[in-house]
Coordinates of C-alpha atoms in Angstrom, one line a residue:
X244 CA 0.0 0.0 0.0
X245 CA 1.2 3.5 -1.2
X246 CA 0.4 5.8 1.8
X247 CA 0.3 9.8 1.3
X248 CA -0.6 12.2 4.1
X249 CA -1.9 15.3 2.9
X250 CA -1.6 19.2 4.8
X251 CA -4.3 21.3 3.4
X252 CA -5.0 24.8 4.7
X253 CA -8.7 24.4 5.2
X254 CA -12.2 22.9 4.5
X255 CA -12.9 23.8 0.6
X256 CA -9.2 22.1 0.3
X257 CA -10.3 18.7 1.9
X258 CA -13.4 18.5 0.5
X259 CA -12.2 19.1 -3.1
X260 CA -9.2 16.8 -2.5
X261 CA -11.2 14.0 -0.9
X262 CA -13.7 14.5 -4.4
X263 CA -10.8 14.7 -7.0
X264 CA -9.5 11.4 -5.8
X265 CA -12.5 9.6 -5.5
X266 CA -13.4 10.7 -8.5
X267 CA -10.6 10.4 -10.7
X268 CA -10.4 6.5 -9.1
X269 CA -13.8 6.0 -9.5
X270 CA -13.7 4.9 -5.6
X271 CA -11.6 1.5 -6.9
X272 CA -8.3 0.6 -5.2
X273 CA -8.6 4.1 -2.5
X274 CA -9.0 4.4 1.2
X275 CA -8.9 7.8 2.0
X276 CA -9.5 9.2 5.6
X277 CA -9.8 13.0 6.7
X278 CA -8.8 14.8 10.0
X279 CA -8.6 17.7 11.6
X280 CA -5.3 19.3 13.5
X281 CA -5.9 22.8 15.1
X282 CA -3.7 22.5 18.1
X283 CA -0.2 21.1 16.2
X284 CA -1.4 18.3 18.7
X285 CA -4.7 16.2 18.2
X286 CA -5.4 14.8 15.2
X287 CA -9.3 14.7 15.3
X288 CA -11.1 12.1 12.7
X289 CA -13.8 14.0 10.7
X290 CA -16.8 13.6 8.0
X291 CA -16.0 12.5 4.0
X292 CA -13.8 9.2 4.9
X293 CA -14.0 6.7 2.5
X294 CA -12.7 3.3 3.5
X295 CA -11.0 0.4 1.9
X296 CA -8.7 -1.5 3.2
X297 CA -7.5 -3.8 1.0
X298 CA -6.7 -0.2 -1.7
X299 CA -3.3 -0.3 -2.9
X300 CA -3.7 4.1 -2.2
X301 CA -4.1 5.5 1.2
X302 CA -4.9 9.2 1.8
X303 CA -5.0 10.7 4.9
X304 CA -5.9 14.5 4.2
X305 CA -5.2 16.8 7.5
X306 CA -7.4 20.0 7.9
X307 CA -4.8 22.8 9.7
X308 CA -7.2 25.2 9.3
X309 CA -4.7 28.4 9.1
X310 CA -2.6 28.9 5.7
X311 CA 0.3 30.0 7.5
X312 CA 0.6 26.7 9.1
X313 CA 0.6 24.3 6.8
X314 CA 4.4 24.2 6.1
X315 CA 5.3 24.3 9.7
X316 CA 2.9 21.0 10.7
X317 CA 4.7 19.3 8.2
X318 CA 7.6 19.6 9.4
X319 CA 6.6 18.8 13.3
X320 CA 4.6 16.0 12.1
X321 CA 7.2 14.2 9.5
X322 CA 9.4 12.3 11.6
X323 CA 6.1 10.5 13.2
X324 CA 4.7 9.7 9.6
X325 CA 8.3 8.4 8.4
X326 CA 8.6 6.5 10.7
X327 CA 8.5 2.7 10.9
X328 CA 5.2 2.1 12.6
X329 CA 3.2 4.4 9.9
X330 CA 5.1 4.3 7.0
X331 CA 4.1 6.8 4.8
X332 CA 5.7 7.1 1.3
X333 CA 5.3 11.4 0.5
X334 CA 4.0 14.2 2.7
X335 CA 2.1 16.6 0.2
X336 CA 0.9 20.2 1.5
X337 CA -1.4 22.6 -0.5
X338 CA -2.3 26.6 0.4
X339 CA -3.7 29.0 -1.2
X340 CA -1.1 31.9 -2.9
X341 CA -3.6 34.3 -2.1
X342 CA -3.6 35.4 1.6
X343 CA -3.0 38.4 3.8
X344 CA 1.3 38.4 3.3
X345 CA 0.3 38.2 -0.6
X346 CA -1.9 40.9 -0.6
X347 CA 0.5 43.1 1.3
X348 CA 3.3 41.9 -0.3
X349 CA 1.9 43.1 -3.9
X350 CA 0.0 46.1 -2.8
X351 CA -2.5 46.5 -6.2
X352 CA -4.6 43.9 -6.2
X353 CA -2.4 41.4 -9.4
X354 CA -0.4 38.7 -9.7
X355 CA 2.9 39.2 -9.6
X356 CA 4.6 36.3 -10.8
X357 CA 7.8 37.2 -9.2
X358 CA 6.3 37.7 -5.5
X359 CA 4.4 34.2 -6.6
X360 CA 7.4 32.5 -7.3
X361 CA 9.2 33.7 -4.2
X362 CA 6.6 32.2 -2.2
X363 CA 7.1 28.8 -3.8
X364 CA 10.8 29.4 -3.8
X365 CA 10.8 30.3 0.6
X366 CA 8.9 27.0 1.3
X367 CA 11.2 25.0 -0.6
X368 CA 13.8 26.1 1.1
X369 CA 12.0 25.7 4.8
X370 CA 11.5 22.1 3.6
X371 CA 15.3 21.7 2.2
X372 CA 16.6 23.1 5.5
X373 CA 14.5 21.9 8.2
X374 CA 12.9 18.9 7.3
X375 CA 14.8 15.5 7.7
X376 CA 13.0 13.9 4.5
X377 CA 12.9 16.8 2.3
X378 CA 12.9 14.5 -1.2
X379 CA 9.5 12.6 0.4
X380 CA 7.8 16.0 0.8
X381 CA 5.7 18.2 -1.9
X382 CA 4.5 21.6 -1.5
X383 CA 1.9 23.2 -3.5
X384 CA 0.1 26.6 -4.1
X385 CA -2.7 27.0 -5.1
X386 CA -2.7 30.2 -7.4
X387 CA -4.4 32.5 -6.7
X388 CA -7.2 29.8 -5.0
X389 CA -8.3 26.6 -5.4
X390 CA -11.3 28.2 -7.3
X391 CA -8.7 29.4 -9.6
X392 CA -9.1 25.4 -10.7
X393 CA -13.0 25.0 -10.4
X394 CA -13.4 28.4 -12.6
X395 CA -11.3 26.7 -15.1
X396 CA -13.9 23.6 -15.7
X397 CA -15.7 23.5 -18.8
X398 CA -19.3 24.9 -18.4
X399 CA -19.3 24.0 -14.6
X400 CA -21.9 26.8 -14.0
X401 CA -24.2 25.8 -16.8
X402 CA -24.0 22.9 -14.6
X403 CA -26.0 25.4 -12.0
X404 CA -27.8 27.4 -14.2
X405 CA -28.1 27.2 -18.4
X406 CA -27.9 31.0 -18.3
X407 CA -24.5 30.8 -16.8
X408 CA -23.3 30.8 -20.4
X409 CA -19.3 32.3 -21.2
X410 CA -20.8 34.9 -22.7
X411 CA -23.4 35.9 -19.8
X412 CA -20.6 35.8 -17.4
X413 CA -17.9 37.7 -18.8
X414 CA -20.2 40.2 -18.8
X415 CA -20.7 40.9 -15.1
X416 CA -16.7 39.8 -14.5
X417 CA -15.4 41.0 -17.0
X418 CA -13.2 37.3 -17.8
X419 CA -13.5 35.2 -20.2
X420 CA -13.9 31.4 -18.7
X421 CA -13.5 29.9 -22.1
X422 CA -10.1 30.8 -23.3
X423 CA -8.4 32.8 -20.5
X424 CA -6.6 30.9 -17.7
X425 CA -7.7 31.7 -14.5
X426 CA -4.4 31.5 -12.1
X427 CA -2.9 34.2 -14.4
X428 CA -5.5 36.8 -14.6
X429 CA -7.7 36.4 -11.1
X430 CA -6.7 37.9 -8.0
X431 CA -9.2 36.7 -6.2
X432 CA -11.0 33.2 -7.0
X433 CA -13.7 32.9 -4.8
X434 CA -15.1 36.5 -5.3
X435 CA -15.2 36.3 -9.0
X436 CA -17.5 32.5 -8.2
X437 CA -19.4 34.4 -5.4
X438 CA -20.2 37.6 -8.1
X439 CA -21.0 34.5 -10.6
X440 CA -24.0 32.9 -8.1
X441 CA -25.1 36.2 -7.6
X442 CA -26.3 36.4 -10.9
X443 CA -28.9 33.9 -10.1
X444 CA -29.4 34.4 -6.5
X445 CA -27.0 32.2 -4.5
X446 CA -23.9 32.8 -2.6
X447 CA -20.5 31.3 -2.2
X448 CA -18.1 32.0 0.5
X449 CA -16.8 28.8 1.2
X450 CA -19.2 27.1 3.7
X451 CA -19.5 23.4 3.8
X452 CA -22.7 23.3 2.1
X453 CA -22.0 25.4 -1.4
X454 CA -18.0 23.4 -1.7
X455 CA -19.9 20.2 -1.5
X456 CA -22.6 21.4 -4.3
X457 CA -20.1 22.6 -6.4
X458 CA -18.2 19.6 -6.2
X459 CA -21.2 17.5 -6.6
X460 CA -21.6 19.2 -10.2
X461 CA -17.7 17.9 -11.3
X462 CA -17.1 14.4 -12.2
X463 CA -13.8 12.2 -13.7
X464 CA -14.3 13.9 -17.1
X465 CA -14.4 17.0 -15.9
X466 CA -11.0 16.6 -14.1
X467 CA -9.2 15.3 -17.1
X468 CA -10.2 17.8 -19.2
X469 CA -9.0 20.1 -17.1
X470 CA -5.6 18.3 -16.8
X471 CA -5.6 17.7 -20.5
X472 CA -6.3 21.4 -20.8
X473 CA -3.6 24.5 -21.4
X474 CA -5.3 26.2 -17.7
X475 CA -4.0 25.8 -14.3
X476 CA -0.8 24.4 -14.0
X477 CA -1.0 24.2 -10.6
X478 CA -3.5 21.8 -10.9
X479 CA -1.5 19.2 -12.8
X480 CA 0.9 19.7 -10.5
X481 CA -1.1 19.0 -7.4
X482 CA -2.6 15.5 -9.2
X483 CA 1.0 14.7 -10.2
X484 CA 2.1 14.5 -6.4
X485 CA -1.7 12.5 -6.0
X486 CA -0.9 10.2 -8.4
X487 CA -3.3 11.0 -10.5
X488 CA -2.0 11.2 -13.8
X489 CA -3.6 10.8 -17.4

């Protein structure tokens, strides 16, 4: 059995995590099993586990709740999940690029691909110099968001709504869905979905309820178009460190 532990910075991370791999597997050969850890401390089982034991993949996907710590409960937590009596194979961690050091760091609102990059650059080099297994471990941002990825499916909100059409909604965001790639041109993910449901009268602001119908309206095809796709390259890496490849 292949075993992955997985540090993601909140709730729309585990939930679209736990989907994608499920998914993408078609719930054949998996075992996945999701958790909370809020103190550094107590690692606290919670809802969307999916068991299997005799899956060739385990997941265990840790909540930390707070994008600053991901990086840092790695690193406490790596020596216990190394070690002999759990024998996990990779440590992967995923955060969102935007946050409050991003914002300040940039100052207008855009992606600056040089701040971006010395983000990912910085946690590299925590991991190179303070973790003991640095070649088991794989960080990734999300960029901007990890709607930066569900704004890139195909007709995802015709999936809500047919008059979420390209055309309808690049005129209230002024982006076009069909041929632009979200991570490069969208500061801010989630507001652009949240001014999107407004259109027809719903909200998004990441509660467990609207991540869980969104991700209800994705599938396997969806995904590997996606991957298959020119858009979020942050995507395919994420899947690569999953396993999920097509």
């Amino acid at each position: 059995m292949i075993k992955t532990a997985i540090f993601v910075e909140g709730q729309t991370e585990l939930i679209f995590t736990r989907e994608l791999i499920l998914k993408f597997f078609e719930y054949q050969n998996v075992w996945v099993e999701c958790y909370t850890l809020f103190n550094d401390h107590d690692l606290n089982p919670t809802e969307y586990s999916f068991e299997n034991r005799s899956a060739n993949l385990y997941f265990q996907i840790i909540n930390i709740g707070n994008d600053k710590k991901v990086i840092s409960s790695i690193i406490k937590r790596e020596k216990y999940l190394f070690s002999d009596s759990q024998g996990f194979d990779k440590v992967v961690g995923l955060r969102d690029m935007y946050s409050k050091e991003y914002r300040e760091a940039v100052q207008n609102a855009t992606i600056d691909i040089e701040i971006s990059q010395k983000f990912i650059n910085n946690h590299q080099q925590t991991i190179s110099t303070l973790s003991s297994n640095p070649e088991k471990i794989k960080f990734h941002f999300a960029i901007m968001e990890l709607e930066s990825w569900l704004l890139a499916i195909s007709n995802i909100f015709e999936r809500f709504d047919s008059s979420l059409n390209y055309e309808k909604i690049r005129t209230v965001v002024n982006f076009d869905l069909q041929n632009e790639d979200p991570e490069k041109c969208i500061f801010h993910p989630a507001n652009t979905i949240e001014k999107i449901f407004e259109i027809i009268g719903e909200t998004y602001d990441k509660k467990k309820g609207e991540v869980n119908k969104f991700m209800g309206r994705i599938d396997k095809e969806h995904f590997i178009e996606l991957l298959e796709s020119s858009k979020c390259s942050s995507f395919n890496d994420y899947c690569e460190s999953l396993h999920i490849r097509i």
